[in-house]
Every structure is written in structure tokens, then in C-alpha cells.
Coordinates of C-alpha atoms in Angstrom, one line a residue:
M116 CA 25.1 -71.6 134.6
G117 CA 22.2 -72.9 136.8
S118 CA 22.0 -76.6 137.6
Q119 CA 20.0 -78.7 135.2
K120 CA 16.6 -80.1 136.4
P121 CA 17.1 -83.9 137.0
R122 CA 14.9 -86.5 135.3
I123 CA 12.5 -87.9 137.8
L124 CA 13.1 -91.6 137.3
P125 CA 16.9 -91.6 137.7
W126 CA 16.4 -89.2 140.6
L127 CA 13.8 -91.4 142.2
V128 CA 15.9 -94.5 141.8
S129 CA 18.7 -92.7 143.7
Q130 CA 16.4 -91.8 146.5
L131 CA 15.2 -95.4 146.8
D132 CA 18.8 -96.7 146.8
E133 CA 19.8 -94.2 149.5
G134 CA 16.8 -95.0 151.7
R135 CA 17.0 -91.8 153.6
L136 CA 13.3 -90.7 153.1
E137 CA 10.8 -92.2 155.5
G138 CA 8.6 -94.9 153.9
V139 CA 10.2 -94.6 150.4
A140 CA 11.6 -98.1 149.8
W141 CA 12.1 -100.9 147.3
L142 CA 9.8 -103.9 147.5
G143 CA 12.1 -106.9 146.8
P144 CA 15.6 -107.4 145.4
S145 CA 14.6 -107.1 141.8
R146 CA 14.2 -103.3 142.2
R147 CA 11.1 -103.2 140.0
R148 CA 8.5 -102.3 142.6
F149 CA 8.6 -99.6 145.2
R150 CA 6.4 -97.9 147.7
I151 CA 5.7 -94.2 148.3
P152 CA 3.9 -92.9 151.4
W153 CA 0.6 -91.3 150.5
K154 CA -0.9 -89.9 153.7
H155 CA -3.6 -87.4 153.6
G156 CA -2.4 -84.0 154.7
L157 CA -5.4 -83.5 157.1
R158 CA -4.9 -86.7 159.1
Q159 CA -4.2 -86.0 162.8
D160 CA -1.1 -88.3 162.7
A161 CA 0.4 -86.7 159.7
Q162 CA 4.1 -85.8 160.2
Q163 CA 6.5 -83.8 158.0
E164 CA 8.4 -87.0 157.3
D165 CA 5.3 -88.5 155.5
F166 CA 5.7 -85.9 152.8
G167 CA 9.4 -85.9 152.4
I168 CA 9.5 -87.3 148.9
F169 CA 7.2 -84.6 147.6
Q170 CA 9.2 -81.8 149.1
A171 CA 12.5 -83.4 148.0
W172 CA 11.3 -83.5 144.3
A173 CA 10.0 -79.9 144.6
E174 CA 13.5 -78.8 145.7
A175 CA 15.3 -81.0 143.2
S176 CA 13.2 -79.8 140.3
G177 CA 13.6 -76.1 141.3
A178 CA 9.9 -75.6 142.2
Y179 CA 10.6 -74.9 145.8
T180 CA 13.5 -73.2 147.6
P181 CA 13.3 -73.4 151.5
G182 CA 13.4 -70.0 153.1
R183 CA 12.3 -68.3 149.9
D184 CA 9.1 -70.0 148.7
K185 CA 6.0 -70.7 150.7
P186 CA 5.5 -74.4 151.4
D187 CA 2.7 -75.8 149.3
L188 CA 2.1 -79.5 150.0
P189 CA -0.9 -80.1 147.7
T190 CA 1.1 -78.6 144.8
W191 CA 4.2 -80.7 145.6
K192 CA 2.1 -83.8 145.8
R193 CA 0.3 -83.1 142.6
N194 CA 3.5 -82.2 140.6
F195 CA 5.2 -85.4 141.8
R196 CA 2.2 -87.6 140.8
S197 CA 1.9 -85.8 137.5
A198 CA 5.6 -86.3 136.7
L199 CA 5.3 -90.0 137.4
N200 CA 2.0 -90.4 135.4
R201 CA 3.7 -89.0 132.3
K202 CA 6.3 -91.8 132.3
E203 CA 5.3 -94.7 130.1
G204 CA 7.8 -97.1 131.7
L205 CA 6.1 -96.8 135.1
R206 CA 2.7 -97.8 136.3
L207 CA 0.7 -97.6 139.5
A208 CA 0.5 -101.2 140.6
E209 CA -1.5 -100.8 143.9
D210 CA -3.3 -97.8 145.4
R211 CA -3.4 -98.2 149.2
S212 CA -3.7 -94.5 149.9
K213 CA -6.9 -95.1 151.9
D214 CA -5.3 -97.6 154.2
P215 CA -6.0 -96.3 157.7
H216 CA -2.8 -97.6 159.2
D217 CA -0.2 -97.3 156.3
P218 CA -1.4 -95.2 153.4
H219 CA 0.9 -95.6 150.5
K220 CA 1.1 -96.3 146.7
V221 CA 3.0 -99.1 145.0
Y222 CA 4.6 -98.3 141.6
E223 CA 6.3 -100.7 139.2
F224 CA 8.7 -100.3 136.4
V225 CA 7.1 -102.0 133.4
N226 CA 9.8 -102.3 130.7
S227 CA 13.0 -102.1 132.6
A228 CA 14.5 -102.5 136.0
A229 CA 16.0 -99.6 138.0
G230 CA 19.5 -100.5 137.0
D231 CA 18.7 -99.6 133.4
F232 CA 18.5 -95.9 134.2
P233 CA 21.5 -93.6 134.1
E234 CA 22.8 -91.9 137.2
P235 CA 20.7 -88.7 138.1
G236 CA 23.8 -86.6 138.1
A237 CA 24.8 -87.3 134.5
S238 CA 26.8 -84.4 133.4
P239 CA 28.8 -83.4 130.3
D240 CA 32.0 -85.2 129.5
T241 CA 35.3 -83.4 130.3
D242 CA 35.4 -82.0 126.7
G243 CA 32.1 -80.3 127.2
R244 CA 29.9 -82.7 125.3
F245 CA 27.1 -84.7 126.7
G246 CA 27.8 -88.4 127.6
T247 CA 26.3 -91.1 125.5
S248 CA 23.6 -92.2 128.0
D249 CA 22.5 -88.6 128.6
T250 CA 22.1 -87.9 124.9
Q251 CA 20.3 -91.1 124.2
E252 CA 17.8 -90.4 127.0
S253 CA 17.2 -86.9 125.7
I254 CA 16.5 -88.2 122.2
L255 CA 14.2 -91.0 123.6
E256 CA 12.1 -88.4 125.6
L257 CA 11.9 -86.2 122.5
V258 CA 10.7 -89.1 120.3
N259 CA 8.1 -90.2 122.9
G260 CA 6.4 -86.8 122.4
M261 CA 5.9 -87.4 118.7
N262 CA 3.5 -89.4 116.5
L263 CA 5.5 -91.6 114.1
G264 CA 3.3 -91.9 111.0
P265 CA 3.8 -93.2 107.5
I266 CA 5.6 -91.0 105.0
P267 CA 2.8 -89.5 102.9
D268 CA 5.0 -88.9 99.8
E269 CA 8.6 -88.8 98.6
G270 CA 10.7 -86.4 100.6
A271 CA 8.0 -85.5 103.2
S272 CA 8.8 -85.7 106.8
S273 CA 7.5 -88.7 108.8
L274 CA 7.5 -86.9 112.2
A275 CA 4.2 -85.4 113.2
V276 CA 4.6 -83.5 116.5
T277 CA 1.6 -83.6 118.7
P278 CA 0.1 -80.3 119.9
E279 CA 0.8 -81.3 123.5
Y280 CA 4.6 -81.6 122.9
R281 CA 6.2 -79.0 120.6
P282 CA 9.8 -79.3 121.6
Q283 CA 11.9 -76.3 120.5
L284 CA 15.5 -77.4 119.9
L285 CA 18.3 -75.2 121.3
L286 CA 22.0 -75.6 120.5
S287 CA 24.2 -75.9 123.5
P288 CA 27.1 -73.4 123.4
N289 CA 29.5 -76.3 123.9
S290 CA 27.8 -78.9 121.7
D291 CA 26.4 -79.3 118.2
I292 CA 23.8 -81.8 119.6
P293 CA 20.3 -80.2 119.8
A294 CA 18.9 -80.4 123.3
P295 CA 15.1 -80.0 124.1
C296 CA 14.0 -77.0 126.1
P297 CA 13.4 -77.7 129.8
T298 CA 10.1 -79.6 130.3
P299 CA 7.3 -77.3 131.4
G300 CA 5.4 -78.0 134.6
P301 CA 2.4 -80.2 134.6
P302 CA -0.6 -78.6 132.8
E303 CA -3.4 -77.1 134.9
N304 CA -6.2 -79.7 135.6
P305 CA -9.1 -78.7 133.3
L306 CA -11.6 -80.4 135.6
K307 CA -10.9 -77.8 138.3
Q308 CA -13.4 -75.6 136.4
L309 CA -16.1 -77.6 138.2
L310 CA -15.1 -76.0 141.5
V311 CA -15.1 -72.4 140.2
L312 CA -18.4 -70.9 141.5
E313 CA -18.2 -68.2 138.8
E314 CA -18.5 -70.9 136.2
D315 CA -22.2 -71.7 135.6
W316 CA -23.3 -75.3 135.5
E317 CA -25.8 -76.4 132.9
F318 CA -29.0 -78.2 134.1
E319 CA -31.5 -80.3 132.3
V320 CA -34.9 -80.0 133.9
T321 CA -37.7 -82.4 133.1
A322 CA -41.2 -82.4 134.6
F323 CA -43.8 -85.2 134.8
Y324 CA -47.5 -84.9 135.6
R325 CA -48.8 -88.4 136.7
G326 CA -45.9 -90.0 134.9
R327 CA -46.3 -88.1 131.6
Q328 CA -43.5 -85.9 130.5
V329 CA -44.9 -82.4 130.0
F330 CA -41.7 -80.2 130.0
Q331 CA -38.0 -80.3 129.4
Q332 CA -35.5 -77.4 129.3
T333 CA -31.7 -77.2 129.4
V334 CA -30.4 -74.0 130.8
F335 CA -27.3 -72.4 132.3
C336 CA -28.3 -71.1 135.7
P337 CA -26.1 -68.3 137.2
G338 CA -26.5 -68.4 141.0
A339 CA -29.5 -70.8 141.3
L340 CA -32.5 -72.2 139.6
R341 CA -36.0 -72.1 141.0
L342 CA -38.8 -74.5 140.1
V343 CA -42.0 -72.4 140.1
G344 CA -45.6 -72.8 139.0
P345 CA -47.3 -71.1 136.0
E346 CA -47.8 -67.9 138.0
G347 CA -44.0 -67.5 138.1
G348 CA -43.7 -67.0 141.8
D349 CA -41.9 -64.0 143.3
R350 CA -39.7 -62.5 140.6
T351 CA -37.7 -60.5 143.2
L352 CA -36.2 -63.7 144.6
P353 CA -32.7 -64.7 143.5
G354 CA -32.1 -67.4 140.9
Q355 CA -33.5 -68.2 137.5
P356 CA -37.1 -69.3 137.6
I357 CA -37.9 -72.5 135.7
T358 CA -41.7 -72.3 135.1
L359 CA -43.6 -75.6 135.1
P360 CA -46.4 -75.6 132.6
D361 CA -50.1 -75.2 133.3
P362 CA -51.8 -78.6 133.3
E363 CA -55.0 -77.3 131.7
A364 CA -54.1 -78.3 128.1
L365 CA -51.9 -81.2 129.0
L366 CA -54.1 -83.5 131.1
A367 CA -57.5 -84.9 130.2
D368 CA -58.7 -86.0 133.7
R369 CA -60.3 -83.0 135.3
V370 CA -59.8 -84.2 138.8
V371 CA -56.1 -84.9 138.3
K372 CA -55.8 -81.6 136.6
G373 CA -57.2 -79.8 139.6
Y374 CA -54.9 -81.5 142.0
V375 CA -51.8 -80.8 139.9
S376 CA -52.8 -77.1 139.7
R377 CA -53.0 -77.0 143.5
V378 CA -49.6 -78.4 143.9
L379 CA -48.1 -75.9 141.4
S380 CA -49.8 -72.9 143.1
S381 CA -48.4 -74.0 146.5
L382 CA -44.8 -73.8 145.1
A383 CA -45.1 -70.0 145.5
G384 CA -41.5 -68.7 145.6
G385 CA -40.4 -72.1 144.2
L386 CA -38.0 -74.9 145.1
A387 CA -34.4 -73.5 144.8
L388 CA -31.4 -75.5 143.8
W389 CA -27.9 -73.9 143.8
R390 CA -24.2 -74.6 144.0
A391 CA -22.5 -74.2 147.3
G392 CA -18.7 -74.9 147.5
Q393 CA -18.2 -78.3 145.9
G394 CA -21.8 -79.4 146.3
L395 CA -25.5 -78.6 145.6
C396 CA -28.0 -77.3 148.1
A397 CA -31.9 -77.1 148.0
Q398 CA -34.5 -75.2 149.8
R399 CA -38.3 -74.7 149.3
L400 CA -39.5 -71.2 149.4
G401 CA -43.3 -72.0 149.4
H402 CA -45.7 -74.1 151.4
C403 CA -45.4 -77.1 149.1
H404 CA -43.6 -80.0 150.7
A405 CA -41.0 -81.7 148.5
Y406 CA -39.0 -84.9 148.9
W407 CA -35.8 -85.7 147.0
A408 CA -33.6 -88.6 146.0
V409 CA -30.7 -89.4 143.7
G410 CA -31.7 -92.0 141.2
E411 CA -31.3 -93.3 137.7
E412 CA -31.9 -91.1 134.7
L413 CA -34.9 -93.1 133.4
L414 CA -36.7 -93.6 136.7
P415 CA -36.3 -92.8 140.4
D416 CA -35.5 -95.5 142.8
S417 CA -39.0 -95.9 144.2
G418 CA -38.1 -99.2 146.0
R419 CA -36.7 -97.3 148.9
G420 CA -37.4 -94.1 150.8
P421 CA -36.3 -90.6 149.8
D422 CA -32.8 -89.3 150.6
G423 CA -34.5 -86.5 152.4
E424 CA -37.1 -83.7 152.5
V425 CA -36.2 -80.3 151.1
P426 CA -36.1 -78.0 154.1
K427 CA -38.0 -74.7 154.3
E428 CA -36.3 -72.7 157.0
T429 CA -32.7 -73.5 156.0
E430 CA -30.7 -74.8 153.1
G431 CA -30.2 -78.6 152.8
S432 CA -27.3 -80.3 151.1
V433 CA -28.3 -82.8 148.3
F434 CA -24.9 -83.4 146.6
N435 CA -21.2 -83.4 147.2
L436 CA -18.8 -83.6 144.3
G437 CA -16.0 -85.2 146.4
P438 CA -17.7 -88.6 147.0
F439 CA -19.0 -88.5 143.5
V440 CA -15.6 -88.3 141.9
T441 CA -14.2 -90.8 144.3
D442 CA -16.9 -93.3 143.3
L443 CA -16.3 -92.4 139.6
I444 CA -12.6 -93.4 140.0
A445 CA -13.7 -96.7 141.7
F446 CA -16.0 -97.3 138.7
I447 CA -13.2 -96.7 136.2
E448 CA -11.1 -99.2 138.2
G449 CA -14.0 -101.7 138.1
S450 CA -14.7 -101.9 141.9
K451 CA -18.0 -100.0 142.0
R452 CA -21.0 -99.2 139.9
S453 CA -21.2 -95.8 138.2
P454 CA -22.2 -93.0 140.5
R455 CA -25.7 -91.5 140.2
Y456 CA -26.2 -87.9 139.3
T457 CA -29.9 -87.5 138.6
F458 CA -32.0 -85.6 141.2
W459 CA -35.7 -86.5 141.5
F460 CA -38.1 -84.2 143.4
C461 CA -41.6 -85.3 144.4
M462 CA -43.8 -82.2 144.9
G463 CA -46.7 -82.0 147.3
E464 CA -46.8 -85.7 148.2
S465 CA -44.9 -88.3 150.0
W466 CA -42.1 -90.1 148.2
P467 CA -43.4 -92.9 145.9
Q468 CA -42.0 -95.7 148.1
D469 CA -43.4 -99.2 147.2
Q470 CA -45.7 -97.7 144.5
P471 CA -45.2 -96.6 140.9
W472 CA -43.7 -93.1 140.7
T473 CA -46.0 -92.5 137.7
K474 CA -49.0 -92.2 140.1
K475 CA -47.5 -89.1 141.7
L476 CA -49.0 -85.7 140.6
V477 CA -45.8 -83.8 140.0
M478 CA -42.3 -85.3 139.7
V479 CA -39.3 -83.2 138.5
K480 CA -36.0 -84.6 137.3
V481 CA -32.9 -82.3 137.4
V482 CA -29.6 -83.5 135.8
P483 CA -26.4 -81.4 136.1
T484 CA -25.1 -82.2 132.6
C485 CA -21.5 -81.9 133.6
L486 CA -21.9 -84.9 136.0
R487 CA -23.6 -86.9 133.2
A488 CA -20.6 -86.0 130.9
L489 CA -18.1 -87.2 133.5
V490 CA -19.8 -90.6 133.8
E491 CA -20.2 -91.0 130.1
M492 CA -16.5 -90.2 129.6
A493 CA -15.7 -93.0 132.1
R494 CA -17.8 -95.4 130.2
V495 CA -16.5 -94.6 126.8
G496 CA -12.9 -94.2 127.9
G497 CA -13.0 -97.7 129.3
A498 CA -13.1 -99.2 125.8
S499 CA -9.6 -98.0 125.1
S500 CA -7.0 -96.4 127.3
L501 CA -4.9 -95.2 124.4
E502 CA -7.5 -93.4 122.2
N503 CA -8.4 -89.8 122.9
T504 CA -12.1 -89.2 123.8
S505 CA -13.8 -85.8 123.6
L506 CA -15.2 -84.5 126.9
D507 CA -17.5 -81.4 127.1
L508 CA -18.0 -80.3 130.7
H509 CA -21.2 -78.3 129.8
I510 CA -20.2 -75.4 132.0
S511 CA -19.9 -71.8 130.9
N512 CA -16.7 -70.8 129.2
S513 CA -15.5 -74.4 128.9
Q514 CA -14.0 -75.9 125.7
P515 CA -14.2 -79.6 124.7
L516 CA -11.3 -81.6 126.0
S517 CA -9.5 -84.5 124.3
L518 CA -8.2 -87.0 126.8
T519 CA -7.1 -90.6 127.1
S520 CA -8.7 -92.6 129.9
E521 CA -5.4 -92.6 131.8
Q522 CA -5.2 -88.8 131.6
Y523 CA -8.8 -88.6 132.6
K524 CA -8.3 -90.8 135.7
A525 CA -5.2 -88.8 136.7
Y526 CA -7.2 -85.5 136.5
L527 CA -10.0 -87.0 138.6
Q528 CA -7.5 -88.2 141.2
D529 CA -5.9 -84.7 141.2
L530 CA -9.3 -83.2 141.6
V531 CA -10.1 -85.3 144.6
E532 CA -6.9 -84.4 146.4
D533 CA -7.5 -80.7 145.7
M534 CA -11.0 -80.9 147.2
D535 CA -9.7 -82.8 150.2
F536 CA -7.1 -80.1 150.9

């Protein structure tokens, strides 16, 4: 019979007590708080000892066998963090993983001290039955995966098993005590869909002529989108054309109408925006100069200069998902404002610095709706960390997710580490 997978908290306590892993240590005699090294894998000073705890858990849990399996540090680290995040009696007290000299995280036992956990090597008694402490912990872990609701009527069961935890009970050959099946590995992070280039993002495109909204369209764009004039530009170019409307029937001022038409006709092949890796790139394919900036949804930040000019001869990066998600986590933790996700393009003129943006002939706003959804989830989820909130990523082939704010934050942290690696 193969060895049983240890429970992570008793196992972790034993590692802390032994003190053999570099940087893994108790913080104080109470044995409530402890530190775990959390060094980035790409740092030049990274050593194998910095990741010993992640490899040790991978070996103890059976996920990695030296000499047989290929080392996978990101997966070890993610699985270790996910295993800790699922434990209600443990919380992340301090995140110092960005410390340039000593990156680490501090965890704290919330409801009990380390001495309250059974030994990690708890084994059946000599007569083949499980010991009392081992059985109690199995039952407690099983109950934690259930919703205990009121009894709806006489004789009805009061245990409603949540869809996330459907424990199938097996009878041990040496015991009449049901034992839950081995706990499956951590679920795949659903936010990773944002990194899959085959998944199309949804974009909301809004156009303004002299500050007046004249067009709005929400569309999935495989490959790229191209902002083009009423003539449609070159249809042989890649990307989905988004045709800006003819100003003839939309504007009353004949002079303004003529200037707007000139700007639109100079777009030619259009202004292209597409996904590249974990970011967005832009390039103009016509003679029309264009400036861009990331601003608020309701208005661009015209009090400062643009973030850049859209290049013509080469692609230019306008967005990186990594810093966005990092800032989003900081916003959830209350240390930063919510990250911006709205791209404003000023066509044919200089950026409206120190003047009302409504005076510009053509302004186009582009919102990747998945980024808007991520920010809205952070705002709504902050109201209650226990209630589930629905999240629709607005990308092709995605299904709405139901997450608590703690689950959401853990998935975001996991996404950042995957992008870093």
C-alpha cells in the first residue's frame, strides 16, 4: 500500500520545528507566526535553497519524484501556496515577497497554535484502526467542505454538499470508519484564459466627434481590430475593421464636418490594436498621426501629456497585463487606486493637453471589457470576502465564474507569478 499524502499543516509544523530548510522558521516562542522564503525564480541571486520548502512539499505530497519527474518550480510554488490558501485556520499576515534583500511571506495561525496539530506521521493504531486525532481531523476537513443549512422538513438531510467539494466516501479494508478520497490537486486558475492568444478578447469601441458620441460597438476581435474611416480602408489587411461613421449626417457645422472627414480619410489602412503576449500593441497603417493615453472611462486625463504616439513603421506597446494585475492586487489590499484600463486615441491632432478634450475632432475610446470586469470584481468583492460574486471575463469560450474575494485575490497572485516565470 502506498504512503498516505500528509496534511500540509502538520507537515509544515514539523518542517518549522526541525529547522532544516533555509529561511523557513518560527517568529517567536508562541509558534503562531512563521516565515517562508518567497524569492523570485528569475533573480540573479536565486539559489536552490531558496525554494527548498516548495520542492519538499512537492515530494511529500507525491507531486514530484527526483530522478523521475521534471523539476517545475512555478508549479511547486503555486501548489504550495494554493494548499495554504485553502486552510481556514491560516492567514497571510505579511507579504514581503517584493523585499529586494529578504523576500519572504509571513503566515499566522488564526484559531490555534502549532501545538494543536497532530503529528504529520499519524498512522493507524496497532489493531489497524485510525487513531482518534487522525479520525477527528478527517471528519473536520470533510465538514469544512459542506454548507450546514437548516433542516427543510422532518427527516430531510441538513447537509448540503457544495459543488466544489463532493467527497466520495470509501471504506478502509481494515476499518468501518469512512475516509474521504484523497484531496485532488488545486484547480486550474481560470484567469489564465487571459493569457491564451487563441481566446479572443472583447472590446468596446466608442467614437467622439468634437466631444459628441457618434458611435459605439462591442465586438470580439480575432487577431486585431482596425479603426478605419467610412471608406473602410484596405480590406486585405489583417484584423477586423471597425468603421467610424461618416460625419455628414452627424454634425451641423459644415467646417467641422469637413475637418473630421479629412482626418477619417487619412486613416487609410487604419489604426491597428492587437494582443501580443501578455500585452496590447498598436500601430498606424495610414498617414494620420495618433496619440494615445490610458485614462478614466468617462474622460481622458487631459491634464497631462499623452502616454505616447502610435508608431507607423513598427509596433508600439500600449499595455502590459502584469503591472495591471499587480496594481489590482494592491488596490484590493487598499494600498493603491484601481488600475486604469481605458485607452484613448486622439486622431490627426496633438493630444488635448491643458485644453478640453471635447474640442478635438476625433477621439476614440477602446475598453477591453475583460479588464473592466477584473476591476469591477475587485470593487464588488471588497464589500464581503465571504460571499460569492459572479465574474464574466468577456473572452471567447469563457463561462461566468463564482468566486469569493479571497479566491479571486489568490488567483490574481497566481496569475502574476505565472506571467513572471
